[in-house]
XYZ file of C-alpha atoms in Angstrom:
506
model
C 25.765 -65.307 -32.227
C 27.360 -61.850 -32.213
C 24.932 -58.997 -31.297
C 24.727 -55.950 -33.488
C 23.585 -52.544 -32.460
C 21.575 -50.740 -35.008
C 22.766 -47.153 -35.095
C 21.050 -44.121 -36.564
C 22.906 -42.201 -39.242
C 23.224 -38.496 -38.629
C 23.891 -36.300 -41.637
C 25.617 -33.530 -39.782
C 26.484 -31.333 -42.872
C 22.709 -30.658 -43.191
C 22.689 -28.910 -39.875
C 25.782 -26.968 -40.504
C 25.196 -23.319 -40.752
C 26.414 -21.684 -43.864
C 27.207 -18.295 -42.632
C 28.515 -17.178 -46.084
C 25.408 -18.447 -47.855
C 23.052 -16.793 -45.393
C 24.935 -13.523 -45.601
C 24.628 -13.596 -49.393
C 20.916 -14.380 -49.179
C 20.240 -11.419 -46.818
C 22.293 -9.079 -49.004
C 20.180 -9.967 -51.917
C 16.918 -9.529 -49.977
C 18.092 -6.005 -48.840
C 18.718 -5.078 -52.472
C 15.325 -6.301 -53.663
C 13.512 -4.409 -50.781
C 15.482 -1.141 -51.360
C 14.174 1.639 -53.550
C 16.608 2.023 -56.452
C 17.787 5.525 -57.332
C 19.857 5.525 -60.494
C 21.906 8.648 -60.842
C 24.840 9.227 -63.153
C 26.768 5.928 -63.104
C 23.581 4.096 -61.841
C 24.982 3.499 -58.305
C 22.134 2.330 -56.054
C 21.668 4.292 -52.846
C 18.755 5.167 -50.377
C 17.872 8.883 -50.772
C 17.159 11.059 -47.796
C 13.576 11.603 -49.013
C 12.872 7.855 -48.910
C 14.308 7.594 -45.410
C 12.132 10.337 -44.240
C 9.044 8.721 -45.827
C 9.744 5.379 -44.218
C 10.487 6.949 -40.777
C 7.162 8.793 -40.930
C 5.311 5.647 -42.039
C 6.840 3.679 -39.088
C 5.871 6.345 -36.607
C 2.333 6.463 -37.998
C 1.816 2.705 -37.751
C 3.148 2.661 -34.264
C 0.668 5.421 -33.301
C -2.205 3.454 -34.793
C -1.151 0.339 -32.965
C -1.081 2.140 -29.645
C -4.321 3.859 -30.230
C -6.003 0.682 -31.185
C -4.965 -0.913 -27.889
C -6.687 1.930 -26.140
C -9.745 1.536 -28.168
C -9.955 -2.187 -27.127
C -9.647 -1.410 -23.469
C -12.148 1.475 -23.787
C -14.605 -0.660 -25.627
C -14.505 -3.425 -23.076
C -15.121 -0.901 -20.249
C -18.042 0.752 -22.038
C -19.673 -2.734 -22.696
C -19.360 -3.678 -19.034
C -20.724 -0.385 -17.686
C -23.510 -0.083 -20.216
C -24.718 -3.619 -19.682
C -24.751 -3.333 -15.896
C -26.475 0.081 -16.052
C -29.173 -1.199 -18.392
C -29.767 -4.408 -16.327
C -30.010 -2.480 -13.065
C -32.379 -0.039 -14.543
C -34.727 -2.615 -15.863
C -34.721 -4.620 -12.617
C -35.084 -1.493 -10.493
C -37.980 -0.054 -12.516
C -39.868 -3.478 -12.280
C -39.520 -3.306 -8.467
C -40.490 0.368 -8.283
C -43.794 -0.307 -10.078
C -44.491 -3.604 -8.349
C -47.164 -3.742 -5.652
C -47.227 -7.491 -5.179
C -44.446 -7.730 -2.610
C -46.038 -9.071 0.522
C -45.561 -7.076 3.723
C -44.332 -9.253 6.568
C -44.075 -8.281 10.258
C -40.380 -8.300 11.289
C -39.672 -8.041 15.039
C -36.626 -6.174 16.133
C -35.491 -8.489 18.891
C -32.701 -10.914 18.229
C -34.708 -13.629 19.860
C -37.095 -13.938 16.949
C -35.814 -17.136 15.382
C -38.476 -17.317 12.675
C -37.656 -13.877 11.203
C -33.899 -14.463 11.366
C -34.292 -17.820 9.527
C -36.433 -16.126 6.837
C -33.957 -13.226 6.636
C -30.953 -15.632 6.302
C -32.771 -17.581 3.560
C -33.381 -14.370 1.595
C -29.704 -13.433 1.874
C -28.512 -16.837 0.839
C -30.924 -16.712 -2.170
C -29.468 -13.334 -3.066
C -25.927 -14.670 -2.957
C -26.752 -17.686 -5.120
C -28.620 -15.670 -7.634
C -25.942 -13.032 -7.835
C -23.372 -15.718 -8.469
C -25.461 -17.244 -11.322
C -26.068 -13.901 -12.837
C -22.259 -13.182 -12.766
C -21.656 -16.369 -14.703
C -24.344 -15.565 -17.313
C -23.083 -11.923 -17.708
C -19.552 -13.163 -18.131
C -20.609 -15.350 -21.133
C -22.500 -12.430 -22.696
C -19.711 -10.021 -22.130
C -17.272 -12.513 -23.731
C -19.449 -12.611 -26.883
C -19.867 -8.850 -26.932
C -16.153 -8.374 -26.553
C -15.415 -10.800 -29.418
C -17.783 -8.827 -31.690
C -16.229 -5.553 -30.589
C -12.699 -6.868 -31.137
C -13.575 -7.905 -34.688
C -14.955 -4.419 -35.429
C -11.814 -2.850 -33.947
C -9.536 -5.220 -35.931
C -11.240 -4.214 -39.164
C -10.983 -0.588 -38.170
C -7.305 -1.015 -37.450
C -6.585 -2.733 -40.761
C -8.474 0.026 -42.557
C -6.448 2.741 -40.700
C -3.168 1.158 -41.473
C -4.149 0.945 -45.116
C -5.022 4.679 -45.119
C -1.818 5.559 -43.294
C 0.220 3.592 -45.868
C -1.456 5.286 -48.741
C -0.966 8.729 -47.180
C 2.665 8.166 -46.321
C 3.546 6.545 -49.614
C 2.199 9.713 -51.396
C 4.249 12.012 -49.283
C 7.244 11.717 -51.638
C 5.413 14.026 -54.068
C 5.363 16.678 -51.340
C 9.123 16.576 -50.635
C 9.675 19.716 -52.709
C 7.724 21.629 -50.087
C 10.151 20.587 -47.371
C 10.305 18.078 -44.457
C 8.614 20.633 -42.135
C 5.451 20.558 -44.148
C 5.363 16.755 -44.220
C 5.651 16.551 -40.445
C 2.943 19.133 -40.012
C 0.542 17.096 -42.289
C 1.228 13.919 -40.353
C 0.765 15.526 -36.947
C -2.588 17.133 -38.154
C -3.779 13.776 -39.486
C -3.248 12.010 -36.233
C -4.616 14.787 -34.078
C -7.773 14.654 -36.161
C -8.194 10.917 -36.058
C -7.102 10.056 -32.521
C -7.521 13.394 -30.630
C -10.896 12.385 -29.310
C -9.426 9.244 -27.732
C -6.622 11.195 -25.918
C -8.906 13.860 -24.574
C -12.041 11.845 -23.612
C -14.497 13.216 -21.151
C -14.944 10.178 -18.878
C -15.509 11.287 -15.325
C -15.352 8.673 -12.589
C -17.213 10.118 -9.577
C -17.311 8.775 -6.073
C -14.098 6.775 -6.060
C -12.712 8.431 -2.848
C -13.918 9.917 0.350
C -13.638 13.311 2.029
C -11.569 13.624 5.168
C -12.738 14.071 8.693
C -11.279 17.599 8.613
C -13.728 18.428 5.703
C -16.719 16.836 7.568
C -15.905 18.921 10.637
C -16.873 21.983 8.700
C -20.338 20.640 7.806
C -22.228 23.227 9.875
C -20.284 26.139 8.393
C -20.702 24.757 4.848
C -24.439 24.309 5.388
C -24.747 27.851 6.744
C -23.254 29.574 3.685
C -24.652 27.180 1.176
C -28.148 28.323 2.336
C -27.062 31.901 2.145
C -25.744 31.687 -1.452
C -28.398 29.257 -2.940
C -26.162 26.224 -2.863
C -28.098 23.979 -0.482
C -28.524 21.234 -3.103
C -24.776 21.177 -3.847
C -23.281 20.789 -0.323
C -21.474 17.515 -1.358
C -19.924 19.450 -4.344
C -18.675 22.118 -1.913
C -17.131 19.432 0.351
C -15.427 17.868 -2.693
C -14.054 21.263 -3.730
C -12.657 21.797 -0.156
C -11.200 18.275 -0.117
C -9.435 18.980 -3.455
C -8.188 22.357 -2.451
C -6.889 21.671 1.044
C -8.245 18.456 2.545
C -9.971 20.673 5.093
C -6.594 21.720 6.515
C -5.106 25.146 7.116
C -6.593 28.587 7.658
C -7.819 28.832 4.077
C -9.563 25.625 3.445
C -11.397 26.749 0.192
C -8.212 28.344 -1.002
C -10.182 31.614 -1.632
C -7.335 34.068 -0.952
C -6.846 34.850 -4.708
C -10.604 34.896 -5.411
C -11.842 38.366 -6.522
C -14.478 38.235 -3.781
C -11.899 38.247 -1.091
C -12.186 41.803 0.164
C -10.669 41.367 3.665
C -7.263 39.680 3.206
C -4.393 39.954 0.713
C -5.080 38.360 -2.646
C -2.017 36.192 -2.342
C -1.871 32.331 -1.764
C -3.008 31.591 1.740
C -3.531 35.177 2.541
C -6.805 34.444 4.362
C -6.288 33.458 7.951
C -9.890 32.870 8.969
C -11.285 29.469 7.893
C -14.931 30.603 8.051
C -14.267 33.572 5.941
C -12.377 31.334 3.437
C -15.527 29.097 3.300
C -17.946 31.979 2.812
C -15.889 33.526 0.023
C -15.350 30.124 -1.688
C -18.988 29.213 -1.627
C -20.021 32.670 -2.831
C -17.661 32.400 -5.754
C -18.613 28.815 -6.535
C -22.269 29.956 -6.570
C -21.473 32.647 -9.081
C -19.785 30.038 -11.307
C -22.836 27.782 -11.044
C -25.135 30.647 -12.066
C -22.948 31.655 -14.967
C -22.691 28.091 -16.179
C -26.580 27.844 -15.821
C -26.589 24.733 -13.617
C -30.184 23.472 -13.496
C -30.063 20.778 -10.750
C -27.695 18.257 -9.118
C -28.161 15.919 -12.099
C -26.997 18.599 -14.640
C -23.458 17.291 -14.667
C -22.593 18.859 -17.971
C -22.954 22.432 -16.560
C -21.699 21.437 -13.060
C -18.386 20.315 -14.783
C -18.263 23.639 -16.564
C -18.783 25.593 -13.337
C -16.107 23.588 -11.510
C -13.477 24.227 -14.067
C -14.421 27.891 -13.907
C -13.881 27.914 -10.181
C -10.303 26.701 -10.757
C -9.393 28.796 -13.801
C -11.549 31.759 -13.015
C -15.100 32.348 -14.354
C -13.651 33.775 -17.606
C -13.151 30.247 -18.740
C -16.949 29.556 -18.648
C -17.757 32.164 -21.284
C -14.685 31.157 -23.347
C -15.687 27.463 -23.361
C -19.313 28.171 -24.252
C -18.375 30.622 -26.976
C -15.672 28.435 -28.579
C -16.799 24.874 -27.952
C -20.372 25.000 -26.586
C -19.298 23.958 -23.036
C -16.798 21.954 -20.979
C -14.467 19.247 -22.046
C -11.185 17.966 -20.870
C -9.622 18.793 -24.214
C -10.661 22.495 -24.259
C -9.677 22.854 -20.582
C -6.131 21.949 -21.612
C -6.320 24.278 -24.559
C -7.384 27.120 -22.348
C -4.479 26.402 -19.950
C -2.005 26.375 -22.785
C -3.331 29.712 -24.126
C -2.983 31.276 -20.687
C 0.480 29.972 -20.302
C 1.567 31.497 -23.557
C -0.266 34.813 -22.771
C 1.126 35.189 -19.243
C 4.583 33.657 -19.923
C 4.233 30.916 -17.360
C 4.895 27.102 -17.427
C 1.645 26.043 -15.793
C -1.869 27.483 -15.342
C -4.447 26.015 -13.001
C -5.427 22.434 -13.106
C -6.802 21.068 -16.433
C -8.014 17.840 -14.702
C -9.709 19.767 -11.919
C -13.190 18.324 -12.667
C -11.838 14.741 -12.289
C -9.996 15.615 -9.138
C -13.109 17.034 -7.517
C -15.656 14.577 -8.709
C -13.708 11.685 -7.276
C -15.091 12.790 -3.906
C -18.661 13.122 -5.053
C -20.922 10.058 -4.573
C -23.047 9.054 -7.605
C -26.309 10.259 -6.031
C -25.023 13.581 -4.925
C -26.054 12.494 -1.404
C -24.155 13.907 1.571
C -24.052 13.920 5.312
C -26.702 16.587 5.827
C -29.130 15.950 2.948
C -32.069 13.633 2.907
C -31.783 10.421 0.971
C -32.007 10.538 -2.845
C -34.137 7.617 -3.641
C -33.715 8.185 -7.360
C -29.966 7.046 -6.898
C -30.246 3.601 -8.296
C -26.654 2.745 -7.292
C -27.534 3.164 -3.588
C -31.173 1.951 -3.418
C -31.536 -0.378 -6.418
C -30.199 -3.843 -6.840
C -26.596 -2.784 -6.161
C -27.861 -2.720 -2.614
C -28.022 -6.377 -1.453
C -31.002 -5.807 0.743
C -33.029 -4.432 -2.273
C -31.971 -7.654 -4.079
C -33.576 -9.684 -1.310
C -36.711 -7.531 -1.359
C -35.978 -6.169 2.114
C -37.159 -2.690 1.357
C -37.644 -0.515 4.311
C -35.511 -2.547 6.697
C -32.967 -0.604 8.881
C -30.191 -2.505 7.113
C -31.544 -1.460 3.652
C -31.625 2.164 4.719
C -28.245 2.244 6.316
C -26.539 0.563 3.339
C -28.124 2.937 0.855
C -27.339 6.012 2.887
C -23.781 4.908 3.400
C -23.364 4.514 -0.366
C -24.843 7.923 -1.059
C -22.394 9.556 1.301
C -19.211 7.615 0.489
C -19.920 6.407 -3.079
C -18.924 2.744 -2.440
C -20.324 -0.345 -0.760
C -20.097 -0.592 3.050
C -19.658 -4.328 2.705
C -22.184 -5.397 5.251
C -24.981 -7.892 4.374
C -26.055 -9.169 7.809
C -28.453 -8.118 10.609
C -28.400 -4.571 12.013
C -26.377 -5.455 15.125
C -23.671 -6.991 12.871
C -23.221 -4.037 10.463
C -20.671 -1.945 12.317
C -18.349 -4.896 12.737
C -18.753 -6.029 9.117
C -18.062 -2.529 7.864
C -14.747 -2.324 9.820
C -13.791 -5.831 8.543
C -14.477 -4.769 4.933
C -12.698 -1.406 5.180
C -10.195 -1.630 8.003
C -8.043 1.150 6.435
C -10.977 3.531 6.510
C -13.118 2.718 9.612
C -12.593 1.697 13.238
C -14.845 0.587 16.101
C -15.401 3.179 18.837
C -17.734 3.858 21.804
C -18.044 7.658 20.801
C -19.319 8.785 17.430
C -17.974 10.734 14.522
C -19.976 12.310 11.698
C -20.457 9.719 8.943
C -20.291 6.769 11.311
C -22.418 3.652 11.093
C -23.846 2.627 14.573
C -25.052 -0.830 15.501
C -27.331 -1.416 18.521
C -25.987 -3.883 21.149
C -29.200 -4.758 22.951
C -31.431 -4.693 19.815
C -31.208 -5.658 16.175
C -30.824 -2.223 14.575
C -28.453 -0.031 12.626
C -28.301 3.644 11.588
C -26.013 6.361 10.506
C -24.608 9.440 12.236
C -25.071 12.733 10.483
C -24.277 15.111 13.373
C -22.233 15.196 16.609
C -21.305 18.202 18.730
C -19.689 16.325 21.740
C -22.976 16.048 23.587
C -25.831 15.593 21.161
C -25.943 13.119 18.358
C -28.099 13.307 15.180
C -28.880 10.023 13.419
C -30.816 8.801 10.490
C -32.465 5.265 10.534
C -35.142 3.327 8.832
C -37.825 0.736 9.545
C -40.056 2.921 11.772
C -43.003 0.538 11.321
C -41.095 -2.615 12.082
C -41.799 -4.446 8.830
C -40.629 -4.960 5.292
C -42.193 -2.621 2.793
C -42.641 -2.051 -0.843
C -40.098 0.366 -2.317
C -42.700 3.116 -2.491
C -43.598 2.641 1.215
C -39.901 2.460 2.140
C -39.182 5.920 0.851
C -41.096 7.311 3.730
C -40.208 4.792 6.385
C -37.228 6.571 7.983
C -36.422 9.505 10.142
C -33.853 12.002 11.367
C -33.503 12.289 15.224
C -31.352 14.062 17.738
C -30.558 12.663 21.198
C -27.898 12.909 23.766
C -25.433 10.120 23.454
C -26.626 8.545 26.713
C -30.239 8.564 25.597
C -29.280 6.835 22.332
C -27.414 4.159 24.247
C -30.335 3.659 26.658
C -32.777 3.254 23.823
C -30.836 0.432 22.138
C -29.182 -1.142 25.204
C -25.845 0.309 24.105
C -24.347 1.128 20.738
C -21.020 0.700 18.950
C -19.809 3.070 16.154
C -17.826 2.243 13.084
C -16.071 5.700 12.710
C -14.289 7.051 9.723
C -10.552 7.252 10.474
């Protein structure tokens, strides 16, 4: 029996592209969407006024779209930061007021197996709890982000509708000229989105000062005391870091300062670093007083004073009179005014506050100061030893003190004798192991289980801060007094702890 093969019919003319038909279709569509303008013989054409209107509308919508994208990113960041801050504050306050944490004797020797086992269990518990909390927070953040996105979407749609209405009505203003239309559109978007493009979000503590800056610690401390700036040594260090990185003969760039009375008032005119520091601190102090800075937590007026240090203190009175204080936006306005007035292309640094504050740790702690136990980022549950209720331990103190000085986590979570190595493994680009110290180094004992931080070194004598004087775990309130500052010769320090190793800043 003959076999037949069943074939499928393919109607190829259905898939044939009718170029002529398609072209006709799009020509008709174009005519329908065009705005007719019948003049004389009724010939249809697009007027220059309509073209201008459509161009403005397209630009406006594009601006709205870009700004909405920025709103979304900004909203997400604010949700994350706000949620973390509230959570840490609640947890930290509960620990601060708690008196039920049992005190346990903790021996310093590595041979104490019981305490090491207890310590390891606490740290493992902390790691597991932290992981669970991250999962829970991720779910909550996702829900909050979804709600925020919905709000932003509605706002975006409303903004687009407003823009369309405004731009569609512009044709009635064409008689006044294209220049007036453009001015109106620019004014509209400056008013609506200006606050987004000139926000005042400052991100402190994201970078560290250099070894050259730290080398001037004694000189900075000397003149800070003389000019009532003892509470702001870390700010002075940050200013020096921004101005010169601690290099050159004019590290505070004070040559053009009106208080420079010994050297030419020209860039790098000062050739004595100590005089540069004295003049710079004296001028910065005058800016702080004019800005009425109350204390290290008064960031609003600190920012005003810093921008005044860069622009000249005339900016301070100008900003207060015209805007009530500092903002990134008015700093740029002032710079533009001075450029126009002086006939120059640039004036100062409008982002000077950001550039200085990146070197300032969140707690305003510094190498020379005592710990600031109100700095929740350093001593609260951001500190892994706090999360394990190891208040008062030398590791808890060293972690918190490091965070105050540098503004970021040292990365160690182990015993004291392990901390220097763990710090270097976490930040190999910033720290290195050495047998001799540098200011700002973490030291780990070799013969005992202990860790501390170096706050002074003159080549012979070393000044250190360390915790756990009573050899036991404390409550938070007790831990705030369970630390000391000591000065030894390097050989004495090594003999006390059976040798030490230093994780030095590079």
